[in-house]
Structure formats: C-alpha cells, structure tokens
Amino acid sequence: MGQTIAWIRRFSWRDALVSALPVALLLAAAVWAALHFIDPAPRMNVVIATGSEDSAYLEFAKSYAKLLAEDGVTLDVQTTGGSMDNIKRLRDPEDSARVAFLQDGLSDTEESRASDSDVDLVSLGAVSYDPIWIFYRSKTVQTRLSALLGKRIGVGNKGTGTQVLALRLLKAHGIDESNSRLVYTDRAQARQQLQDGTLDAAFFIGAPESPLVRALVAYPGIRVMNLDQAEAIARQFPYLHPLVLPHGAMDLAGNVPVRDLHLLATTTTVVVTRNLHPAIVALLMKALQTTHANAALLNAPHTFPAAKDSDFPLSKDAEHFYQSGPPFLQRYLPFWLATLVDRAALAIIPLLAIMVPVFRAAPALYGWRIRRRIYRWYGELKYLEIQAQSQQPDASREDLQKQLDSIESKVTNAVIPLAFSEHAYVLKEHIDLVRRKFRS
C-alpha cells in the first residue's frame, strides 16, 4: 500500500524541466526584445545647439542645463552661428545635436527644407519673442524701411536667420543689392561699423535685455527705427508679430527708450529630432516652463512656452504636456525611477500577451509528455496481444509473457503524477486482460 501511494505521488521533475525549457527560452527572448526594442533607455547626455555667445539663446540653454542636471541628465550647451547653422546640425544624422533654437519664418529656406537624410524635426513650442532691431545713423527720425534706399546696410552673416529676414523685409520695400550696398557681417562687426560710421544701418535680432541692444540704444548718434508700418508688414509676413516696447521699459530712471517703440518680432522655437526619447522631452518641457513662464519686457506672464508659430509640427509628447502637464510618474517619482517604471510597464504589457498563452501551453506540454509515455506502453501491449492471438509455440508464449511482465514493471516503477494516475491504473487493467488471454 505504502509503495502504491509513493508511486502515485511521485512528480516527474525531468518532464517538468523539459516542458519548462522552451517556455523559459521564449520568455527570455521576449524580455530581451522588450528591453531593447520596445522602449530603449533614454540617453543621459543631450547636446543643444544655441547661437552666438552674446545671444539670449545661450542663457536659455544654460538655464535648461541647470534644471536637467537636477534629474541626472547632462545638457551639453554648444554655441553656433545661428538658426540656419542649427537646422543643418539637426538634419545631419552624424551630428550629436538633438535640440536647438530656431527662429520662425525660415521654413522655406534651402537649409530648412527636408534633405536626403531621414532625420525628422518636431517643435516643443515657442519660448520667446525675438525683436528685429533696425539701428541707423541719422539726424532725423526715420519710421520706414524705404528710408534705407541707397544706404550701406548690415544684414547679418550669410546663412543666418538675421540675414534671411533682413533681405525679405528690404525686398518688400524695394531695396536690394542693385540699389543699395548690403553688407554681410557678424553682430560684433556690424555693431562696430555702425558706431564708427562705416555702416548707415544694420539689422539685429535679440531680446531688449541683450548687452548689444542696450549698448546701441544708448550710443550717441544711433537711433532705433520706430516702424509705423509694423502692423501692415506683419500682415504680409504672418510669422512676424507687431509689438510695442513702452517708453522707459529698458531703463525707468533714464526713460529708455524715450518713446514707445513699434517693433517687429519673430518667435524663438525649441526644435528637437523626432527620435529624442519621450522622457527627455518631458524634462525639457518642464525646463521650458520654469525658464520662460515669467513676464518679460515684451510679453505677459505665462505667454511662453506656447504651442504656436512653429515651422515644424508640434511633438506629440509636447502636445500632451501642454494639455495635461508633466507625465504622471515624473510628478511624484525621481526621473530615473519614473523612467524605469515607465519602461517596465511598457515591457510588461506585451509580455503578458505572450506569457498567458505560454503558461497555458506549459501544463499541456507536460501532460503530453506523460501521456506519450503511457501511449508508448500501450503500443507495446498491443503488439504483444497481436502476437498472442497468432498461433505461436509455447516457448514463444513464455517469451511474450516475460515481455508483458517487463511492461508491467515499467508502469509500476514509472514516475506518474497524481493527475495521470487514472491512465496508469487503466493500463494495468489492460495488462491483466492481455495476461488472461495468454493463459486461455
């Protein structure tokens, strides 16, 4: 009796391991695929292309870098020649830059058009107004760009956003290289040439807080063009905004400027490559919100960042941020932990889809192996029964009896799980049935 109970309760570890092996291999492959292809870990070092060293872009980027460093992400700030240079860098798959500042209104330039590369760019939104300052030397006040006809005009370096916008505005007023002298030079040289009289006028793009702008506003003999056609010009160039800088806004004590200034401004947009990890995009959006939410001389509080005025489609992650704020996990967990949990969740969903049928298949595979062994003994038993029914000599019958005893011994000593004991008992009954046939 004790031997029978032990026989019933035995568990086939060998069958279990063999059955579990393909399941384990499949799950391991699924986990590896999930971690490597479904949602790879974000890079903790990101390069941002800014602009010249005296631009507001550089200060913006430094603020972002400080905020991202709090979450363990390094933002490598690199100065460039400006917006057109930034577009080229983002569109170059070999370049390390993944984030950059761009001016609106440059989408139809040759540099900004999609190249042969497969790099896609998306916007995180506008972050500030970029006024276009037109400084000129004159004893009389000028309010229209047409007054620059025939003058020596600094239009910025070739390939810069300043140059592109300056040439467009001048062309709209009938001014080009055939009737005026257009000088292509950088900001520092244009400032110097304007101050020493080598230039009659020059275009600059920058915030009112810019040291260069403040220096030229205060320089004797140099004026800022107060555009009385700003509204009309903005109608022709939709990416430009007519703005008013109130008198005294730059210096209350000195009343600088001395009168309200009507200016035109483009907007600065933060653009990223489409493959930038969503977790990094969320961190950048938080940095943009912290850096630009305050009021400035040309905008009210919470004007920026804003999902507007972009030459590029808005990032889906940025759109979600504008609608719902930071991702749920990043609101309550450290960045590294939120990223880990988020990746795990993304991996678990497809894994569950695989694991449910796999775990259902494992017991079936185990049961198939046990039944296969029993069916094999049935095959041997059937063979002996056929041999017994044929007219065999007595010696041959004795040999068949030994084979029958061998089958019974195998069944008795086999490791049969309790759930399959019924099959074993039925097989033993059939063995007895065949034995009785041998004796008859």
GROMACS .gro file of C-alpha atoms in nm:
model
  440
    1MET     CA    1   0.000   0.000   0.000
    2GLY     CA    2   0.276   0.244   0.101
    3GLN     CA    3   0.462   0.162  -0.220
    4THR     CA    4   0.148   0.239  -0.424
    5ILE     CA    5   0.094   0.579  -0.255
    6ALA     CA    6   0.457   0.674  -0.311
    7TRP     CA    7   0.424   0.572  -0.673
    8ILE     CA    8   0.109   0.786  -0.717
    9ARG     CA    9   0.255   1.098  -0.557
   10ARG     CA   10   0.581   1.096  -0.743
   11PHE     CA   11   0.643   1.401  -0.961
   12SER     CA   12   0.839   1.391  -1.284
   13TRP     CA   13   1.092   1.670  -1.244
   14ARG     CA   14   1.262   1.565  -1.564
   15ASP     CA   15   0.940   1.605  -1.763
   16ALA     CA   16   0.868   1.931  -1.589
   17LEU     CA   17   1.212   2.075  -1.672
   18VAL     CA   18   1.196   1.960  -2.032
   19SER     CA   19   0.848   2.112  -2.066
   20ALA     CA   20   0.954   2.439  -1.899
   21LEU     CA   21   1.271   2.486  -2.105
   22PRO     CA   22   1.106   2.617  -2.426
   23VAL     CA   23   0.879   2.836  -2.213
   24ALA     CA   24   1.178   2.983  -2.031
   25LEU     CA   25   1.366   3.045  -2.357
   26LEU     CA   26   1.064   3.214  -2.513
   27LEU     CA   27   1.014   3.439  -2.211
   28ALA     CA   28   1.384   3.530  -2.204
   29ALA     CA   29   1.369   3.624  -2.572
   30ALA     CA   30   1.054   3.830  -2.510
   31VAL     CA   31   1.214   4.017  -2.219
   32TRP     CA   32   1.527   4.090  -2.423
   33ALA     CA   33   1.319   4.217  -2.716
   34ALA     CA   34   1.106   4.433  -2.486
   35LEU     CA   35   1.405   4.599  -2.322
   36HIS     CA   36   1.594   4.658  -2.646
   37PHE     CA   37   1.324   4.742  -2.899
   38ILE     CA   38   1.001   4.845  -2.729
   39ASP     CA   39   1.137   5.138  -2.528
   40PRO     CA   40   1.515   5.177  -2.501
   41ALA     CA   41   1.652   5.368  -2.205
   42PRO     CA   42   1.698   5.745  -2.261
   43ARG     CA   43   2.043   5.885  -2.322
   44MET     CA   44   2.153   6.082  -2.018
   45ASN     CA   45   2.367   6.321  -2.226
   46VAL     CA   46   2.196   6.551  -2.479
   47VAL     CA   47   2.350   6.822  -2.699
   48ILE     CA   48   2.170   7.153  -2.759
   49ALA     CA   49   2.274   7.396  -3.034
   50THR     CA   50   2.218   7.757  -2.929
   51GLY     CA   51   2.354   8.058  -3.120
   52SER     CA   52   2.628   8.317  -3.080
   53GLU     CA   53   2.786   8.371  -2.739
   54ASP     CA   54   2.609   8.705  -2.690
   55SER     CA   55   2.262   8.572  -2.776
   56ALA     CA   56   1.978   8.510  -2.533
   57TYR     CA   57   1.968   8.151  -2.658
   58LEU     CA   58   2.285   8.072  -2.469
   59GLU     CA   59   2.135   8.194  -2.142
   60PHE     CA   60   1.819   7.994  -2.206
   61ALA     CA   61   2.022   7.680  -2.268
   62LYS     CA   62   2.226   7.730  -1.950
   63SER     CA   63   1.902   7.751  -1.753
   64TYR     CA   64   1.778   7.426  -1.912
   65ALA     CA   65   2.109   7.256  -1.836
   66LYS     CA   66   2.090   7.351  -1.470
   67LEU     CA   67   1.734   7.219  -1.437
   68LEU     CA   68   1.805   6.893  -1.623
   69ALA     CA   69   2.114   6.834  -1.408
   70GLU     CA   70   1.885   6.807  -1.105
   71ASP     CA   71   1.746   6.488  -1.262
   72GLY     CA   72   2.085   6.349  -1.358
   73VAL     CA   73   2.069   6.447  -1.728
   74THR     CA   74   2.360   6.638  -1.881
   75LEU     CA   75   2.266   6.904  -2.137
   76ASP     CA   76   2.577   6.987  -2.339
   77VAL     CA   77   2.542   7.352  -2.448
   78GLN     CA   78   2.718   7.432  -2.778
   79THR     CA   79   2.729   7.775  -2.941
   80THR     CA   80   2.670   7.802  -3.316
   81GLY     CA   81   2.639   8.055  -3.596
   82GLY     CA   82   2.263   8.087  -3.550
   83SER     CA   83   1.936   7.935  -3.665
   84MET     CA   84   2.046   7.823  -4.011
   85ASP     CA   85   2.353   7.655  -3.865
   86ASN     CA   86   2.127   7.486  -3.607
   87ILE     CA   87   1.896   7.347  -3.876
   88LYS     CA   88   2.191   7.197  -4.061
   89ARG     CA   89   2.316   7.032  -3.743
   90LEU     CA   90   1.978   6.882  -3.655
   91ARG     CA   91   1.933   6.748  -4.007
   92ASP     CA   92   2.275   6.583  -4.007
   93PRO     CA   93   2.233   6.224  -3.873
   94GLU     CA   94   2.602   6.217  -3.784
   95ASP     CA   95   2.583   6.532  -3.572
   96SER     CA   96   2.541   6.495  -3.196
   97ALA     CA   97   2.294   6.785  -3.161
   98ARG     CA   98   1.938   6.673  -3.080
   99VAL     CA   99   1.793   7.004  -2.956
  100ALA     CA  100   1.827   7.357  -3.099
  101PHE     CA  101   1.682   7.708  -3.103
  102LEU     CA  102   1.531   7.827  -3.432
  103GLN     CA  103   1.362   8.145  -3.548
  104ASP     CA  104   1.019   8.115  -3.705
  105GLY     CA  105   0.982   8.213  -4.067
  106LEU     CA  106   1.275   8.011  -4.200
  107SER     CA  107   1.081   7.707  -4.321
  108ASP     CA  108   1.108   7.793  -4.690
  109THR     CA  109   1.484   7.845  -4.691
  110GLU     CA  110   1.705   7.591  -4.861
  111GLU     CA  111   1.870   7.487  -4.535
  112SER     CA  112   1.542   7.416  -4.358
  113ARG     CA  113   1.388   7.203  -4.632
  114ALA     CA  114   1.393   6.828  -4.576
  115SER     CA  115   1.717   6.687  -4.708
  116ASP     CA  116   1.804   6.339  -4.825
  117SER     CA  117   1.851   6.234  -4.463
  118ASP     CA  118   1.576   6.059  -4.272
  119VAL     CA  119   1.604   6.294  -3.973
  120ASP     CA  120   1.264   6.436  -3.875
  121LEU     CA  121   1.226   6.753  -3.671
  122VAL     CA  122   0.944   6.845  -3.433
  123SER     CA  123   0.878   7.150  -3.221
  124LEU     CA  124   0.845   7.183  -2.845
  125GLY     CA  125   0.683   7.524  -2.889
  126ALA     CA  126   0.777   7.892  -2.893
  127VAL     CA  127   0.971   8.024  -2.593
  128SER     CA  128   1.018   8.398  -2.655
  129TYR     CA  129   0.976   8.689  -2.892
  130ASP     CA  130   1.282   8.783  -3.094
  131PRO     CA  131   1.256   9.154  -3.189
  132ILE     CA  132   1.413   9.273  -3.513
  133TRP     CA  133   1.612   9.585  -3.429
  134ILE     CA  134   1.691   9.823  -3.713
  135PHE     CA  135   1.957  10.068  -3.595
  136TYR     CA  136   2.051  10.360  -3.820
  137ARG     CA  137   2.261  10.675  -3.820
  138SER     CA  138   2.066  10.991  -3.896
  139LYS     CA  139   1.994  11.332  -3.753
  140THR     CA  140   1.626  11.291  -3.838
  141VAL     CA  141   1.380  11.028  -3.719
  142GLN     CA  142   1.301  10.754  -3.972
  143THR     CA  143   0.997  10.531  -3.937
  144ARG     CA  144   1.001  10.331  -4.261
  145LEU     CA  145   1.246  10.087  -4.414
  146SER     CA  146   1.218  10.263  -4.751
  147ALA     CA  147   1.432  10.539  -4.598
  148LEU     CA  148   1.731  10.300  -4.621
  149LEU     CA  149   1.730  10.302  -5.002
  150GLY     CA  150   2.082  10.367  -5.130
  151LYS     CA  151   2.241  10.323  -4.784
  152ARG     CA  152   2.509  10.090  -4.653
  153ILE     CA  153   2.313   9.828  -4.463
  154GLY     CA  154   2.441   9.547  -4.242
  155VAL     CA  155   2.214   9.245  -4.295
  156GLY     CA  156   2.393   8.985  -4.083
  157ASN     CA  157   2.619   8.699  -4.179
  158LYS     CA  158   2.527   8.488  -4.480
  159GLY     CA  159   2.328   8.182  -4.381
  160THR     CA  160   2.193   8.333  -4.058
  161GLY     CA  161   1.831   8.393  -3.966
  162THR     CA  162   1.903   8.767  -3.939
  163GLN     CA  163   2.022   8.775  -4.299
  164VAL     CA  164   1.717   8.584  -4.425
  165LEU     CA  165   1.465   8.811  -4.252
  166ALA     CA  166   1.654   9.133  -4.331
  167LEU     CA  167   1.667   9.057  -4.704
  168ARG     CA  168   1.296   8.972  -4.708
  169LEU     CA  169   1.197   9.296  -4.537
  170LEU     CA  170   1.424   9.507  -4.756
  171LYS     CA  171   1.297   9.340  -5.072
  172ALA     CA  172   0.938   9.413  -4.968
  173HIS     CA  173   1.038   9.781  -4.957
  174GLY     CA  174   1.213   9.775  -5.295
  175ILE     CA  175   1.567   9.757  -5.158
  176ASP     CA  176   1.825   9.509  -5.289
  177GLU     CA  177   2.190   9.492  -5.396
  178SER     CA  178   2.115   9.674  -5.721
  179ASN     CA  179   2.023   9.999  -5.549
  180SER     CA  180   2.188   9.976  -5.206
  181ARG     CA  181   2.504   9.834  -5.052
  182LEU     CA  182   2.419   9.525  -4.849
  183VAL     CA  183   2.697   9.424  -4.611
  184TYR     CA  184   2.719   9.066  -4.480
  185THR     CA  185   2.889   9.068  -4.142
  186ASP     CA  186   2.852   8.924  -3.793
  187ARG     CA  187   2.692   9.101  -3.499
  188ALA     CA  188   3.012   9.229  -3.338
  189GLN     CA  189   3.149   9.370  -3.664
  190ALA     CA  190   2.815   9.525  -3.758
  191ARG     CA  191   2.799   9.698  -3.421
  192GLN     CA  192   3.150   9.836  -3.459
  193GLN     CA  193   3.094   9.953  -3.817
  194LEU     CA  194   2.767  10.118  -3.721
  195GLN     CA  195   2.936  10.301  -3.434
  196ASP     CA  196   3.230  10.422  -3.643
  197GLY     CA  197   3.008  10.525  -3.935
  198THR     CA  198   3.115  10.258  -4.184
  199LEU     CA  199   2.752  10.141  -4.195
  200ASP     CA  200   2.444  10.361  -4.220
  201ALA     CA  201   2.211  10.097  -4.078
  202ALA     CA  202   2.215   9.741  -3.951
  203PHE     CA  203   1.971   9.463  -3.862
  204PHE     CA  204   2.000   9.275  -3.535
  205ILE     CA  205   1.778   9.012  -3.373
  206GLY     CA  206   1.779   8.979  -2.996
  207ALA     CA  207   1.598   9.046  -2.670
  208PRO     CA  208   1.577   9.401  -2.527
  209GLU     CA  209   1.792   9.275  -2.238
  210SER     CA  210   2.078   9.189  -2.477
  211PRO     CA  211   2.400   9.381  -2.396
  212LEU     CA  212   2.447   9.459  -2.767
  213VAL     CA  213   2.097   9.605  -2.799
  214ARG     CA  214   2.134   9.810  -2.482
  215ALA     CA  215   2.471   9.942  -2.596
  216LEU     CA  216   2.340  10.057  -2.935
  217VAL     CA  217   2.023  10.209  -2.788
  218ALA     CA  218   2.239  10.425  -2.563
  219TYR     CA  219   2.506  10.510  -2.825
  220PRO     CA  220   2.506  10.878  -2.936
  221GLY     CA  221   2.407  10.936  -3.297
  222ILE     CA  222   2.241  10.594  -3.341
  223ARG     CA  223   1.864  10.555  -3.344
  224VAL     CA  224   1.620  10.264  -3.337
  225MET     CA  225   1.371  10.262  -3.624
  226ASN     CA  226   1.019  10.305  -3.485
  227LEU     CA  227   0.820  10.122  -3.754
  228ASP     CA  228   0.489  10.293  -3.821
  229GLN     CA  229   0.406  10.019  -4.073
  230ALA     CA  230   0.467   9.731  -3.832
  231GLU     CA  231   0.103   9.614  -3.847
  232ALA     CA  232   0.099   9.625  -4.228
  233ILE     CA  233   0.429   9.438  -4.257
  234ALA     CA  234   0.305   9.165  -4.020
  235ARG     CA  235   0.004   9.112  -4.247
  236GLN     CA  236   0.241   9.022  -4.531
  237PHE     CA  237   0.469   8.811  -4.314
  238PRO     CA  238   0.244   8.603  -4.083
  239TYR     CA  239   0.537   8.472  -3.878
  240LEU     CA  240   0.616   8.828  -3.764
  241HIS     CA  241   0.442   8.999  -3.471
  242PRO     CA  242   0.392   9.373  -3.425
  243LEU     CA  243   0.498   9.461  -3.069
  244VAL     CA  244   0.522   9.779  -2.869
  245LEU     CA  245   0.809   9.838  -2.627
  246PRO     CA  246   0.681  10.106  -2.383
  247HIS     CA  247   0.895  10.410  -2.324
  248GLY     CA  248   1.111  10.367  -2.016
  249ALA     CA  249   1.084   9.985  -2.028
  250MET     CA  250   1.461   9.934  -2.067
  251ASP     CA  251   1.557  10.196  -1.810
  252LEU     CA  252   1.294  10.371  -1.598
  253ALA     CA  253   1.534  10.619  -1.443
  254GLY     CA  254   1.680  10.722  -1.777
  255ASN     CA  255   1.348  10.680  -1.965
  256VAL     CA  256   1.498  10.441  -2.224
  257PRO     CA  257   1.356  10.430  -2.481
  258VAL     CA  258   1.233  10.787  -2.477
  259ARG     CA  259   0.914  10.698  -2.665
  260ASP     CA  260   0.707  10.387  -2.738
  261LEU     CA  261   0.883  10.170  -2.996
  262HIS     CA  262   0.686   9.982  -3.259
  263LEU     CA  263   0.884   9.675  -3.345
  264LEU     CA  264   0.852   9.356  -3.544
  265ALA     CA  265   0.943   9.025  -3.382
  266THR     CA  266   0.972   8.665  -3.479
  267THR     CA  267   0.943   8.389  -3.220
  268THR     CA  268   1.213   8.158  -3.093
  269THR     CA  269   1.122   7.792  -3.109
  270VAL     CA  270   1.286   7.492  -2.946
  271VAL     CA  271   1.311   7.213  -3.204
  272VAL     CA  272   1.423   6.854  -3.144
  273THR     CA  273   1.480   6.545  -3.355
  274ARG     CA  274   1.176   6.319  -3.361
  275ASN     CA  275   1.373   6.027  -3.214
  276LEU     CA  276   1.456   6.215  -2.893
  277HIS     CA  277   1.337   5.998  -2.603
  278PRO     CA  278   0.993   6.099  -2.465
  279ALA     CA  279   1.131   6.106  -2.110
  280ILE     CA  280   1.391   6.366  -2.214
  281VAL     CA  281   1.125   6.565  -2.399
  282ALA     CA  282   0.919   6.575  -2.078
  283LEU     CA  283   1.219   6.705  -1.883
  284LEU     CA  284   1.285   6.970  -2.148
  285MET     CA  285   0.922   7.079  -2.135
  286LYS     CA  286   0.947   7.124  -1.758
  287ALA     CA  287   1.266   7.327  -1.806
  288LEU     CA  288   1.098   7.544  -2.072
  289GLN     CA  289   0.804   7.609  -1.844
  290THR     CA  290   1.027   7.704  -1.550
  291THR     CA  291   1.255   7.926  -1.758
  292HIS     CA  292   1.000   8.114  -1.970
  293ALA     CA  293   0.682   8.136  -1.761
  294ASN     CA  294   0.775   8.474  -1.611
  295ALA     CA  295   0.694   8.807  -1.769
  296ALA     CA  296   0.948   8.983  -1.991
  297LEU     CA  297   0.966   9.329  -2.144
  298LEU     CA  298   0.769   9.216  -2.448
  299ASN     CA  299   0.529   8.957  -2.303
  300ALA     CA  300   0.297   8.897  -2.010
  301PRO     CA  301   0.344   8.612  -1.759
  302HIS     CA  302   0.272   8.260  -1.888
  303THR     CA  303   0.279   8.371  -2.252
  304PHE     CA  304   0.557   8.118  -2.310
  305PRO     CA  305   0.621   7.838  -2.368
  306ALA     CA  306   0.338   7.813  -2.619
  307ALA     CA  307   0.235   7.569  -2.889
  308LYS     CA  308   0.229   7.826  -3.169
  309ASP     CA  309   0.420   7.991  -3.452
  310SER     CA  310   0.632   7.697  -3.548
  311ASP     CA  311   0.758   7.597  -3.892
  312PHE     CA  312   0.766   7.237  -3.769
  313PRO     CA  313   0.491   7.005  -3.639
  314LEU     CA  314   0.439   7.001  -3.266
  315SER     CA  315   0.583   6.699  -3.086
  316LYS     CA  316   0.311   6.462  -2.961
  317ASP     CA  317   0.486   6.448  -2.623
  318ALA     CA  318   0.495   6.829  -2.608
  319GLU     CA  319   0.128   6.846  -2.707
  320HIS     CA  320   0.042   6.609  -2.421
  321PHE     CA  321   0.244   6.828  -2.183
  322TYR     CA  322   0.056   7.143  -2.286
  323GLN     CA  323  -0.275   6.964  -2.233
  324SER     CA  324  -0.205   6.763  -1.917
  325GLY     CA  325   0.125   6.877  -1.769
  326PRO     CA  326   0.420   6.650  -1.685
  327PRO     CA  327   0.382   6.270  -1.714
  328PHE     CA  328   0.209   6.121  -1.409
  329LEU     CA  329   0.512   5.928  -1.282
  330GLN     CA  330   0.751   6.223  -1.315
  331ARG     CA  331   0.525   6.427  -1.087
  332TYR     CA  332   0.583   6.200  -0.789
  333LEU     CA  333   0.900   5.997  -0.857
  334PRO     CA  334   1.263   6.082  -0.928
  335PHE     CA  335   1.338   6.088  -1.301
  336TRP     CA  336   1.545   5.768  -1.300
  337LEU     CA  337   1.277   5.575  -1.110
  338ALA     CA  338   0.991   5.716  -1.318
  339THR     CA  339   1.175   5.617  -1.636
  340LEU     CA  340   1.243   5.268  -1.502
  341VAL     CA  341   0.881   5.214  -1.401
  342ASP     CA  342   0.757   5.352  -1.732
  343ARG     CA  343   0.985   5.122  -1.930
  344ALA     CA  344   0.884   4.825  -1.716
  345ALA     CA  345   0.516   4.899  -1.776
  346LEU     CA  346   0.568   4.921  -2.150
  347ALA     CA  347   0.755   4.592  -2.145
  348ILE     CA  348   0.507   4.409  -1.919
  349ILE     CA  349   0.204   4.470  -2.142
  350PRO     CA  350   0.337   4.276  -2.444
  351LEU     CA  351   0.499   4.024  -2.213
  352LEU     CA  352   0.162   3.947  -2.055
  353ALA     CA  353   0.019   3.889  -2.401
  354ILE     CA  354   0.292   3.629  -2.455
  355MET     CA  355   0.303   3.482  -2.105
  356VAL     CA  356  -0.069   3.396  -2.076
  357PRO     CA  357  -0.079   3.151  -2.371
  358VAL     CA  358   0.273   3.029  -2.293
  359PHE     CA  359   0.190   2.941  -1.933
  360ARG     CA  360  -0.126   2.771  -2.053
  361ALA     CA  361   0.078   2.572  -2.301
  362ALA     CA  362   0.335   2.457  -2.044
  363PRO     CA  363   0.099   2.220  -1.848
  364ALA     CA  364  -0.036   2.088  -2.177
  365LEU     CA  365   0.318   2.013  -2.293
  366TYR     CA  366   0.393   1.842  -1.961
  367GLY     CA  367   0.075   1.634  -1.986
  368TRP     CA  368   0.155   1.541  -2.345
  369ARG     CA  369   0.493   1.402  -2.238
  370ILE     CA  370   0.332   1.184  -1.965
  371ARG     CA  371   0.056   1.058  -2.193
  372ARG     CA  372   0.306   0.995  -2.469
  373ARG     CA  373   0.493   0.754  -2.238
  374ILE     CA  374   0.169   0.573  -2.147
  375TYR     CA  375   0.066   0.550  -2.512
  376ARG     CA  376   0.403   0.403  -2.597
  377TRP     CA  377   0.343   0.124  -2.343
  378TYR     CA  378   0.001   0.076  -2.496
  379GLY     CA  379   0.172   0.029  -2.830
  380GLU     CA  380   0.400  -0.240  -2.686
  381LEU     CA  381   0.098  -0.408  -2.519
  382LYS     CA  382  -0.099  -0.410  -2.843
  383TYR     CA  383   0.193  -0.569  -3.022
  384LEU     CA  384   0.211  -0.848  -2.759
  385GLU     CA  385  -0.164  -0.901  -2.785
  386ILE     CA  386  -0.140  -0.948  -3.160
  387GLN     CA  387   0.147  -1.190  -3.111
  388ALA     CA  388  -0.056  -1.384  -2.851
  389GLN     CA  389  -0.353  -1.419  -3.084
  390SER     CA  390  -0.137  -1.572  -3.353
  391GLN     CA  391  -0.060  -1.945  -3.327
  392GLN     CA  392   0.278  -1.928  -3.153
  393PRO     CA  393   0.474  -2.217  -2.993
  394ASP     CA  394   0.475  -2.248  -2.612
  395ALA     CA  395   0.833  -2.127  -2.587
  396SER     CA  396   0.738  -1.822  -2.782
  397ARG     CA  397   0.444  -1.763  -2.547
  398GLU     CA  398   0.676  -1.775  -2.249
  399ASP     CA  399   0.889  -1.509  -2.413
  400LEU     CA  400   0.580  -1.291  -2.468
  401GLN     CA  401   0.487  -1.343  -2.101
  402LYS     CA  402   0.826  -1.209  -1.995
  403GLN     CA  403   0.780  -0.907  -2.219
  404LEU     CA  404   0.438  -0.847  -2.064
  405ASP     CA  405   0.592  -0.863  -1.715
  406SER     CA  406   0.853  -0.613  -1.831
  407ILE     CA  407   0.586  -0.369  -1.944
  408GLU     CA  408   0.404  -0.406  -1.613
  409SER     CA  409   0.727  -0.345  -1.424
  410LYS     CA  410   0.792  -0.028  -1.623
  411VAL     CA  411   0.443   0.101  -1.546
  412THR     CA  412   0.477   0.017  -1.177
  413ASN     CA  413   0.815   0.188  -1.137
  414ALA     CA  414   0.743   0.482  -1.365
  415VAL     CA  415   0.711   0.834  -1.227
  416ILE     CA  416   0.345   0.913  -1.293
  417PRO     CA  417   0.198   1.234  -1.145
  418LEU     CA  418  -0.119   1.202  -0.941
  419ALA     CA  419  -0.325   1.378  -1.209
  420PHE     CA  420  -0.239   1.098  -1.455
  421SER     CA  421  -0.270   0.802  -1.218
  422GLU     CA  422  -0.604   0.707  -1.374
  423HIS     CA  423  -0.431   0.634  -1.705
  424ALA     CA  424  -0.175   0.416  -1.528
  425TYR     CA  425  -0.443   0.213  -1.347
  426VAL     CA  426  -0.638   0.159  -1.668
  427LEU     CA  427  -0.318   0.046  -1.840
  428LYS     CA  428  -0.254  -0.206  -1.558
  429GLU     CA  429  -0.605  -0.344  -1.601
  430HIS     CA  430  -0.541  -0.389  -1.971
  431ILE     CA  431  -0.213  -0.562  -1.896
  432ASP     CA  432  -0.405  -0.811  -1.676
  433LEU     CA  433  -0.655  -0.858  -1.955
  434VAL     CA  434  -0.382  -0.950  -2.202
  435ARG     CA  435  -0.222  -1.181  -1.943
  436ARG     CA  436  -0.551  -1.370  -1.907
  437LYS     CA  437  -0.560  -1.414  -2.282
  438PHE     CA  438  -0.214  -1.568  -2.265
  439ARG     CA  439  -0.340  -1.825  -2.013
  440SER     CA  440  -0.655  -1.919  -2.202
   0.00000   0.00000   0.00000
